[in-house]
JSON list of C-alpha atoms in Angstrom, two decimals:
[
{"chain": "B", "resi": 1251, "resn": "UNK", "atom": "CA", "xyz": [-22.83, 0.56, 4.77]},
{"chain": "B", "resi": 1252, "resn": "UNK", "atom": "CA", "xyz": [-19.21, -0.45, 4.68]},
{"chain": "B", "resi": 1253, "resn": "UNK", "atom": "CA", "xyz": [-18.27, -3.91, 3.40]},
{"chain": "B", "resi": 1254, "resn": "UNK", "atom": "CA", "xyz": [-16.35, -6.22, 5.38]},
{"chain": "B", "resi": 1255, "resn": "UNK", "atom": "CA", "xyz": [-14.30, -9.04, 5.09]},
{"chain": "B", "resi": 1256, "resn": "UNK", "atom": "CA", "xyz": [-15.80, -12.89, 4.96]},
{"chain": "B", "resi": 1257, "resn": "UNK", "atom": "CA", "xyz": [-15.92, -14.25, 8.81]},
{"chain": "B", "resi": 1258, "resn": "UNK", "atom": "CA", "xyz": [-15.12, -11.26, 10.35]},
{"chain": "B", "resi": 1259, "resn": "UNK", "atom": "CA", "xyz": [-18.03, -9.73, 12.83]},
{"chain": "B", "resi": 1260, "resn": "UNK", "atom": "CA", "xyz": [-19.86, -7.38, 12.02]},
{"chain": "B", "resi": 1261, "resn": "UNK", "atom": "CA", "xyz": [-18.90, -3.81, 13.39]},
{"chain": "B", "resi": 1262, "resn": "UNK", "atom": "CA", "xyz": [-20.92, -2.70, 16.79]},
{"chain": "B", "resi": 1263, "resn": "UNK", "atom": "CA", "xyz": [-23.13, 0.05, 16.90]},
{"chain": "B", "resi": 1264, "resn": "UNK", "atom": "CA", "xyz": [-20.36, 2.54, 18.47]},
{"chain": "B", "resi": 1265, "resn": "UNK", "atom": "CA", "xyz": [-17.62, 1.13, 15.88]},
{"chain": "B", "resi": 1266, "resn": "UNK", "atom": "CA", "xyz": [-19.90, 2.21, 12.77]},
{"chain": "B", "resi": 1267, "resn": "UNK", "atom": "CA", "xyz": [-19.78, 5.61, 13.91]},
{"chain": "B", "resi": 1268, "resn": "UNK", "atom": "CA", "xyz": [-15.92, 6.22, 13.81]},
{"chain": "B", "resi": 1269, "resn": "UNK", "atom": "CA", "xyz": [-13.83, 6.48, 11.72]},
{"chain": "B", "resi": 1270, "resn": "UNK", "atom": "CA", "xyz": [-10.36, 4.42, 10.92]},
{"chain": "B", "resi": 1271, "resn": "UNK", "atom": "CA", "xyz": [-8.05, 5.78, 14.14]},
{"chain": "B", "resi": 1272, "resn": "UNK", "atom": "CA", "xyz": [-4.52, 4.79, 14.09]},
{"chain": "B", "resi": 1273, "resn": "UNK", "atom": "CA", "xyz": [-3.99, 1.83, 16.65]},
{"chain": "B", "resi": 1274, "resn": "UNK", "atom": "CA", "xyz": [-7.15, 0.52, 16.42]},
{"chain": "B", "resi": 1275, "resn": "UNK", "atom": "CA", "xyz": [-7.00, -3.17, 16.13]},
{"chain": "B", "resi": 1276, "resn": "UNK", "atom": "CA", "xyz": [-7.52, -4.81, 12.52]},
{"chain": "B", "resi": 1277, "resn": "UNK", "atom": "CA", "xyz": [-5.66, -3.84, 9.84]},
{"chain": "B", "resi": 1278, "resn": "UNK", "atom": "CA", "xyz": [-3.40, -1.07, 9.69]},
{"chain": "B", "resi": 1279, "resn": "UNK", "atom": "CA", "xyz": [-2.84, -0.14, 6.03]},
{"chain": "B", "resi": 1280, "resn": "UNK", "atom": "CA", "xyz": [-3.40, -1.92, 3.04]},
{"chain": "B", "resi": 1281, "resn": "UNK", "atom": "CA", "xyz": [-1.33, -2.11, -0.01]},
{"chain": "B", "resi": 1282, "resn": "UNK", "atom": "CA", "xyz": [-1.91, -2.96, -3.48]},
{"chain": "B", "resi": 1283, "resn": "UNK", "atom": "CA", "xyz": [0.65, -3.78, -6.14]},
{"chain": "B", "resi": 1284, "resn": "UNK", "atom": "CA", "xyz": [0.66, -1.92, -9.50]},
{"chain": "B", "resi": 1285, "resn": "UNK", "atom": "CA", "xyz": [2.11, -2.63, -12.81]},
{"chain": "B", "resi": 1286, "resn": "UNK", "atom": "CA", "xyz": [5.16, -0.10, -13.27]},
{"chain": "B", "resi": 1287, "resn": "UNK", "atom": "CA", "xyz": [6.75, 2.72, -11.59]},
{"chain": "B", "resi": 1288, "resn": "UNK", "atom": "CA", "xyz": [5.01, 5.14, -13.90]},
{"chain": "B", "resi": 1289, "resn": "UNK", "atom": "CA", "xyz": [1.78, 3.81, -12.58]},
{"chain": "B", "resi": 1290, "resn": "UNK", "atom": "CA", "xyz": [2.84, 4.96, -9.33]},
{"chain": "B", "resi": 1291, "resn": "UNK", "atom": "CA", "xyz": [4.04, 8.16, -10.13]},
{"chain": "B", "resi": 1292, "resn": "UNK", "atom": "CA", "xyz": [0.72, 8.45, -11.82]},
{"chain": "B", "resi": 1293, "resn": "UNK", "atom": "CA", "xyz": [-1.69, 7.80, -8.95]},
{"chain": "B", "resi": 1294, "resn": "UNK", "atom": "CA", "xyz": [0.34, 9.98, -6.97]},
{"chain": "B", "resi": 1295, "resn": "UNK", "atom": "CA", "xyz": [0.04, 12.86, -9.42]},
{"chain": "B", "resi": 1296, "resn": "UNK", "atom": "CA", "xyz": [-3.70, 11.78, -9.11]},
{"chain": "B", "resi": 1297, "resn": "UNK", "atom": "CA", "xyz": [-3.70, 12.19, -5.80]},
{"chain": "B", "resi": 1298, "resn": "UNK", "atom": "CA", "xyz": [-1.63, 15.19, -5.54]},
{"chain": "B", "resi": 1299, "resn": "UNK", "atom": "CA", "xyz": [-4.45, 17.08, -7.92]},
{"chain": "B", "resi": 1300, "resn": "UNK", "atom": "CA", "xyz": [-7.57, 15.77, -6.29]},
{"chain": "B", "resi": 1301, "resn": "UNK", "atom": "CA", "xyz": [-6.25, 17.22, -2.92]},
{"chain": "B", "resi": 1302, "resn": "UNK", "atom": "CA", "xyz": [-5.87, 13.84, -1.23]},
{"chain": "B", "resi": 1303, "resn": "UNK", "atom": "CA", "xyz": [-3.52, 13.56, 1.93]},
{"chain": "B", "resi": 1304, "resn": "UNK", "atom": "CA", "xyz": [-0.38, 11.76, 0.81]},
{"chain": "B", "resi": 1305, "resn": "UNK", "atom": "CA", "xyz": [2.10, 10.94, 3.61]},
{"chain": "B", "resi": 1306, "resn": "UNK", "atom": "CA", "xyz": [4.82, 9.74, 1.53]},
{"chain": "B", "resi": 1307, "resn": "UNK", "atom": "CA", "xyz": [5.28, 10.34, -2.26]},
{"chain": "B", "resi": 1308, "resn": "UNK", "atom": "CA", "xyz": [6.32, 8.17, -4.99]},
{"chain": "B", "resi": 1309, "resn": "UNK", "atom": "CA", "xyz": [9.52, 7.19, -4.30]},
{"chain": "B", "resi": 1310, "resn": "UNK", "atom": "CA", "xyz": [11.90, 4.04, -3.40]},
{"chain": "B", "resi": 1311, "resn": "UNK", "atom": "CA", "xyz": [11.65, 2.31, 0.19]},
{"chain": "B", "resi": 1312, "resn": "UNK", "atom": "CA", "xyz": [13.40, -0.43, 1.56]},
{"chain": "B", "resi": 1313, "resn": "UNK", "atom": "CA", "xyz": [15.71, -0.58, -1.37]},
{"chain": "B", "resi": 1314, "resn": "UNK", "atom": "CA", "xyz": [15.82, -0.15, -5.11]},
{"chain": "B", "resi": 1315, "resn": "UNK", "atom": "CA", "xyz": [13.37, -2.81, -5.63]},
{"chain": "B", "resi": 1316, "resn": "UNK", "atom": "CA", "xyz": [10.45, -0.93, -3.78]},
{"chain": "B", "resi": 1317, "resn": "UNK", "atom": "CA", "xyz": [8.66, 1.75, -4.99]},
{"chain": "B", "resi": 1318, "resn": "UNK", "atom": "CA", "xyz": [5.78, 2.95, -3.85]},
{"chain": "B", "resi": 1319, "resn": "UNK", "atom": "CA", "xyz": [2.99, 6.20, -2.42]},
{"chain": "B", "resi": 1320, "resn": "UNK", "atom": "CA", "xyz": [1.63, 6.18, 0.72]},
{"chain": "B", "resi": 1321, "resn": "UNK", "atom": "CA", "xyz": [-1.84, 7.86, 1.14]},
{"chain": "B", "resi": 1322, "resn": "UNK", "atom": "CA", "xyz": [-4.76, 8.04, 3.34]},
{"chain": "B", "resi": 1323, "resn": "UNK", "atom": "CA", "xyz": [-8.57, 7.30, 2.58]},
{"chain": "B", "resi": 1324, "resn": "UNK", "atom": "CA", "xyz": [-11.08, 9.93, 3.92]},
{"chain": "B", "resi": 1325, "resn": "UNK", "atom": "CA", "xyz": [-11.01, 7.79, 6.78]},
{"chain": "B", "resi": 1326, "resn": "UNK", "atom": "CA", "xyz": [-7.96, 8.35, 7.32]},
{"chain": "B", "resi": 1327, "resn": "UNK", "atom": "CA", "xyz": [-6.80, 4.33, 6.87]},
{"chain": "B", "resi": 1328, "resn": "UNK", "atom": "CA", "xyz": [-3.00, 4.25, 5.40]},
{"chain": "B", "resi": 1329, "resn": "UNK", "atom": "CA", "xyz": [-2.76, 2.72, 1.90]},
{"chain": "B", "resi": 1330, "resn": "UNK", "atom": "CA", "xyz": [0.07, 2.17, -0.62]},
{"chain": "B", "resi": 1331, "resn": "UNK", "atom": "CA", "xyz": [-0.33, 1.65, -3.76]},
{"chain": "B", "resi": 1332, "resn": "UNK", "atom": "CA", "xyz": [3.47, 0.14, -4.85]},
{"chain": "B", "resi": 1333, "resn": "UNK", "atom": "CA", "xyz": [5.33, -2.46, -7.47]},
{"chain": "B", "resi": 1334, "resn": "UNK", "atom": "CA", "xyz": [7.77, -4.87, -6.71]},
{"chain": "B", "resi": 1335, "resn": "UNK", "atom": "CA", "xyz": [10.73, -5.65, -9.05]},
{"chain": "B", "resi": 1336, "resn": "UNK", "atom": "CA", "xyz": [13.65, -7.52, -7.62]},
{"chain": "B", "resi": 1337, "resn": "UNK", "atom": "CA", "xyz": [16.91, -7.82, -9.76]},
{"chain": "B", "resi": 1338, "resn": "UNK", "atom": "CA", "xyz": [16.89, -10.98, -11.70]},
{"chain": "B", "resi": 1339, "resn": "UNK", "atom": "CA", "xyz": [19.06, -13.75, -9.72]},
{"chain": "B", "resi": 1340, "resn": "UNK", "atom": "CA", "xyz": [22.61, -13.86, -11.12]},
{"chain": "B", "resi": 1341, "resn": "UNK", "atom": "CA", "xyz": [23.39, -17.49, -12.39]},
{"chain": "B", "resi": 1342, "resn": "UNK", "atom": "CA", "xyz": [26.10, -19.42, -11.25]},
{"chain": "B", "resi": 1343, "resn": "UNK", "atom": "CA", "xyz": [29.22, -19.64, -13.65]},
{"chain": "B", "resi": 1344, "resn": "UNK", "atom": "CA", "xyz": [29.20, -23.39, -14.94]},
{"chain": "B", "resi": 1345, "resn": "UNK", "atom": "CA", "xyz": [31.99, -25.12, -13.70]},
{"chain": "B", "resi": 1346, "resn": "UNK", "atom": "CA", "xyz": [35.36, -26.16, -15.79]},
{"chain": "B", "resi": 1347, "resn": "UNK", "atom": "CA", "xyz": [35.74, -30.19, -16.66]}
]
């Protein structure tokens, strides 16, 4: 049986026998962060070779700072695996006396 998360209710009788569909209320992917860019380029080799559906591969989104896969379960429930490095903030020049 599928686990769920604390306090939500549990899934009715007709809900346990489908699967994920897009636009379903609840959650509609879920993303996990990973170390480095190579360990995203390595799941999605992974992925790639174990015939899993990817919908979009490794690659930067919503900037240089984002990189990520998007794949689907057997479900077919979205998920990203994806790492987050923003540029280090650039400091101020100290002012003249």
């Amino acid at each position: 049986m599928a686990r769920r998360c604390s306090g939500s209710p549990p899934p009715t009788r007709r809900g346990r026998k489908r699967k994920y569909r897009k636009g379903d209320i609840g959650f509609h992917h879920y993303a996990f962060e990973l170390a480095s860019r190579n360990d995203v380029d390595a799941l999605g080799a992974f992925l790639e070779e174990h015939g899993m559906t990817v919908v979009d591969p490794p690659g930067e989104y919503y900037g240089r700072s984002y990189y990520a896969v998007y794949f689907t379960d057997p479900d077919g429930m979205k998920l990203e695996a994806m790492v987050y490095k923003p540029p280090p903030k650039q400091r101020r020049a100290a002012k003249k006396k």
